[in-house]
Amino acid sequence: MRMLHLGLRVTDLERSLAFYTAVGYAEVGRVPETESGSLTMLKLPGDPYVSLELVHDPARPVEDIGAVDHLVIQVDDLHATIAALAAKGVTAEPPSELGERFWTSWLTDPDGYRIELVQWPPGHPPGMTAVDFA
């Protein structure tokens, strides 16, 4: 088994799509009419698969984001990523160094979802493993 993607309900699809495209996601495809609303599938450039689904139903705007704490996106160079986001009008918080060459920063999407950007130290695997907690 493996996790496929996360679906986020969004209030304004075009506004959210513009935000996530600025962050670096690319649209892979759409499913126009479902029980939940329209579905827009996104992936990051280094990912082979969809990792984020924007769920939009104009009759059901986002009123509570409390069930989702945050999303996490790995970046190669956090400082360069923050500068690139700023050039696209997306504001990220100043980076924090949590360990030697382990950097994080936060930004918020148009509906209020929090996104953590992470730059692992050199040599770290692409994701978290049990070694991170040893």
CSV table of C-alpha atoms in Angstrom, one decimal:
chain,number,residue,atom,x,y,z
A,1,MET,CA,0.0,0.0,0.0
A,2,ARG,CA,1.0,3.6,-0.5
A,3,MET,CA,-0.7,7.0,-0.1
A,4,LEU,CA,-1.7,8.3,-3.5
A,5,HIS,CA,-2.7,12.0,-2.9
A,6,LEU,CA,-4.5,14.4,-0.7
A,7,GLY,CA,-7.7,16.1,-1.8
A,8,LEU,CA,-8.3,19.7,-0.5
A,9,ARG,CA,-11.6,21.4,-0.8
A,10,VAL,CA,-11.1,24.9,-2.3
A,11,THR,CA,-13.5,27.9,-2.5
A,12,ASP,CA,-12.3,29.5,-5.7
A,13,LEU,CA,-10.7,27.0,-8.1
A,14,GLU,CA,-8.9,29.5,-10.4
A,15,ARG,CA,-7.5,31.4,-7.4
A,16,SER,CA,-6.3,28.1,-5.8
A,17,LEU,CA,-5.0,26.8,-9.1
A,18,ALA,CA,-3.0,30.0,-9.6
A,19,PHE,CA,-1.5,29.7,-6.1
A,20,TYR,CA,-0.5,26.1,-6.4
A,21,THR,CA,0.9,26.6,-9.9
A,22,ALA,CA,3.0,29.5,-8.5
A,23,VAL,CA,4.2,27.1,-5.8
A,24,GLY,CA,5.4,24.7,-8.5
A,25,TYR,CA,2.5,22.2,-9.1
A,26,ALA,CA,1.4,21.4,-12.6
A,27,GLU,CA,-2.1,20.4,-13.6
A,28,VAL,CA,-2.3,16.8,-14.8
A,29,GLY,CA,-6.0,16.5,-15.5
A,30,ARG,CA,-9.6,17.2,-14.4
A,31,VAL,CA,-12.7,15.3,-13.6
A,32,PRO,CA,-15.4,17.8,-14.2
A,33,GLU,CA,-18.5,16.4,-12.4
A,34,THR,CA,-18.3,14.2,-9.3
A,35,GLU,CA,-20.4,13.8,-6.2
A,36,SER,CA,-17.8,16.0,-4.4
A,37,GLY,CA,-17.5,18.6,-7.2
A,38,SER,CA,-14.9,19.1,-9.9
A,39,LEU,CA,-11.5,17.5,-9.3
A,40,THR,CA,-8.3,19.1,-10.5
A,41,MET,CA,-5.3,16.8,-10.3
A,42,LEU,CA,-1.8,18.3,-9.6
A,43,LYS,CA,1.7,17.0,-9.3
A,44,LEU,CA,5.1,18.5,-8.5
A,45,PRO,CA,7.9,18.5,-11.2
A,46,GLY,CA,9.9,15.8,-9.5
A,47,ASP,CA,7.0,13.5,-8.8
A,48,PRO,CA,5.9,10.9,-11.2
A,49,TYR,CA,2.3,10.9,-9.9
A,50,VAL,CA,-0.5,13.2,-8.8
A,51,SER,CA,0.0,14.2,-5.2
A,52,LEU,CA,-2.7,16.9,-4.7
A,53,GLU,CA,-6.3,17.1,-5.8
A,54,LEU,CA,-8.2,20.4,-5.7
A,55,VAL,CA,-11.9,19.6,-5.0
A,56,HIS,CA,-14.3,22.5,-6.0
A,57,ASP,CA,-18.0,22.8,-5.6
A,58,PRO,CA,-19.2,26.5,-5.8
A,59,ALA,CA,-22.2,25.5,-3.6
A,60,ARG,CA,-19.8,24.3,-0.9
A,61,PRO,CA,-17.2,27.0,-0.1
A,62,VAL,CA,-14.4,26.2,2.4
A,63,GLU,CA,-15.6,27.1,5.9
A,64,ASP,CA,-13.4,24.9,8.1
A,65,ILE,CA,-9.8,23.9,7.5
A,66,GLY,CA,-9.3,22.6,11.0
A,67,ALA,CA,-9.1,18.9,9.9
A,68,VAL,CA,-6.0,19.5,7.9
A,69,ASP,CA,-3.0,20.7,9.9
A,70,HIS,CA,-0.5,21.3,7.0
A,71,LEU,CA,1.0,19.9,3.8
A,72,VAL,CA,4.7,19.5,3.4
A,73,ILE,CA,6.7,20.0,0.2
A,74,GLN,CA,10.4,19.2,-0.1
A,75,VAL,CA,12.6,21.7,-2.0
A,76,ASP,CA,16.2,21.6,-3.0
A,77,ASP,CA,17.1,25.2,-2.1
A,78,LEU,CA,14.7,26.8,0.4
A,79,HIS,CA,16.1,30.3,0.0
A,80,ALA,CA,15.9,30.2,-3.8
A,81,THR,CA,12.4,28.8,-3.6
A,82,ILE,CA,11.2,31.6,-1.3
A,83,ALA,CA,12.7,34.2,-3.7
A,84,ALA,CA,11.0,32.5,-6.7
A,85,LEU,CA,7.7,32.4,-4.8
A,86,ALA,CA,8.0,36.1,-3.9
A,87,ALA,CA,8.6,36.9,-7.6
A,88,LYS,CA,5.2,35.2,-8.3
A,89,GLY,CA,3.5,37.1,-5.5
A,90,VAL,CA,3.4,34.3,-3.0
A,91,THR,CA,4.7,35.3,0.5
A,92,ALA,CA,6.6,32.7,2.6
A,93,GLU,CA,7.7,33.2,6.2
A,94,PRO,CA,11.4,33.7,6.8
A,95,PRO,CA,13.3,30.4,6.8
A,96,SER,CA,14.2,28.7,10.1
A,97,GLU,CA,17.2,26.4,10.5
A,98,LEU,CA,16.0,23.4,12.6
A,99,GLY,CA,19.3,21.6,12.4
A,100,GLU,CA,22.5,21.8,10.5
A,101,ARG,CA,21.5,22.6,6.9
A,102,PHE,CA,17.9,21.5,7.7
A,103,TRP,CA,15.6,24.5,6.8
A,104,THR,CA,11.9,25.1,6.9
A,105,SER,CA,9.5,27.9,6.0
A,106,TRP,CA,5.7,28.3,5.9
A,107,LEU,CA,3.2,29.8,3.6
A,108,THR,CA,-0.6,29.8,3.5
A,109,ASP,CA,-2.9,29.1,0.5
A,110,PRO,CA,-5.9,31.2,-0.4
A,111,ASP,CA,-8.3,29.1,1.7
A,112,GLY,CA,-6.0,29.2,4.8
A,113,TYR,CA,-4.3,25.8,4.4
A,114,ARG,CA,-0.7,25.9,5.8
A,115,ILE,CA,2.2,24.6,3.7
A,116,GLU,CA,5.6,23.7,5.1
A,117,LEU,CA,8.6,23.9,2.8
A,118,VAL,CA,11.4,21.7,3.8
A,119,GLN,CA,15.0,21.6,2.7
A,120,TRP,CA,16.7,18.4,3.9
A,121,PRO,CA,20.5,18.4,4.8
A,122,PRO,CA,22.8,17.0,2.1
A,123,GLY,CA,22.6,13.2,2.0
A,124,HIS,CA,19.2,12.9,3.6
A,125,PRO,CA,16.7,10.6,1.9
A,126,PRO,CA,13.9,12.2,0.0
A,127,GLY,CA,11.4,11.5,2.8
A,128,MET,CA,11.2,10.9,6.5
A,129,THR,CA,12.3,7.5,7.8
A,130,ALA,CA,12.6,5.8,11.2
A,131,VAL,CA,16.2,7.1,11.2
A,132,ASP,CA,14.8,10.7,11.7
A,133,PHE,CA,13.4,9.6,15.0
A,134,ALA,CA,16.3,7.5,16.4
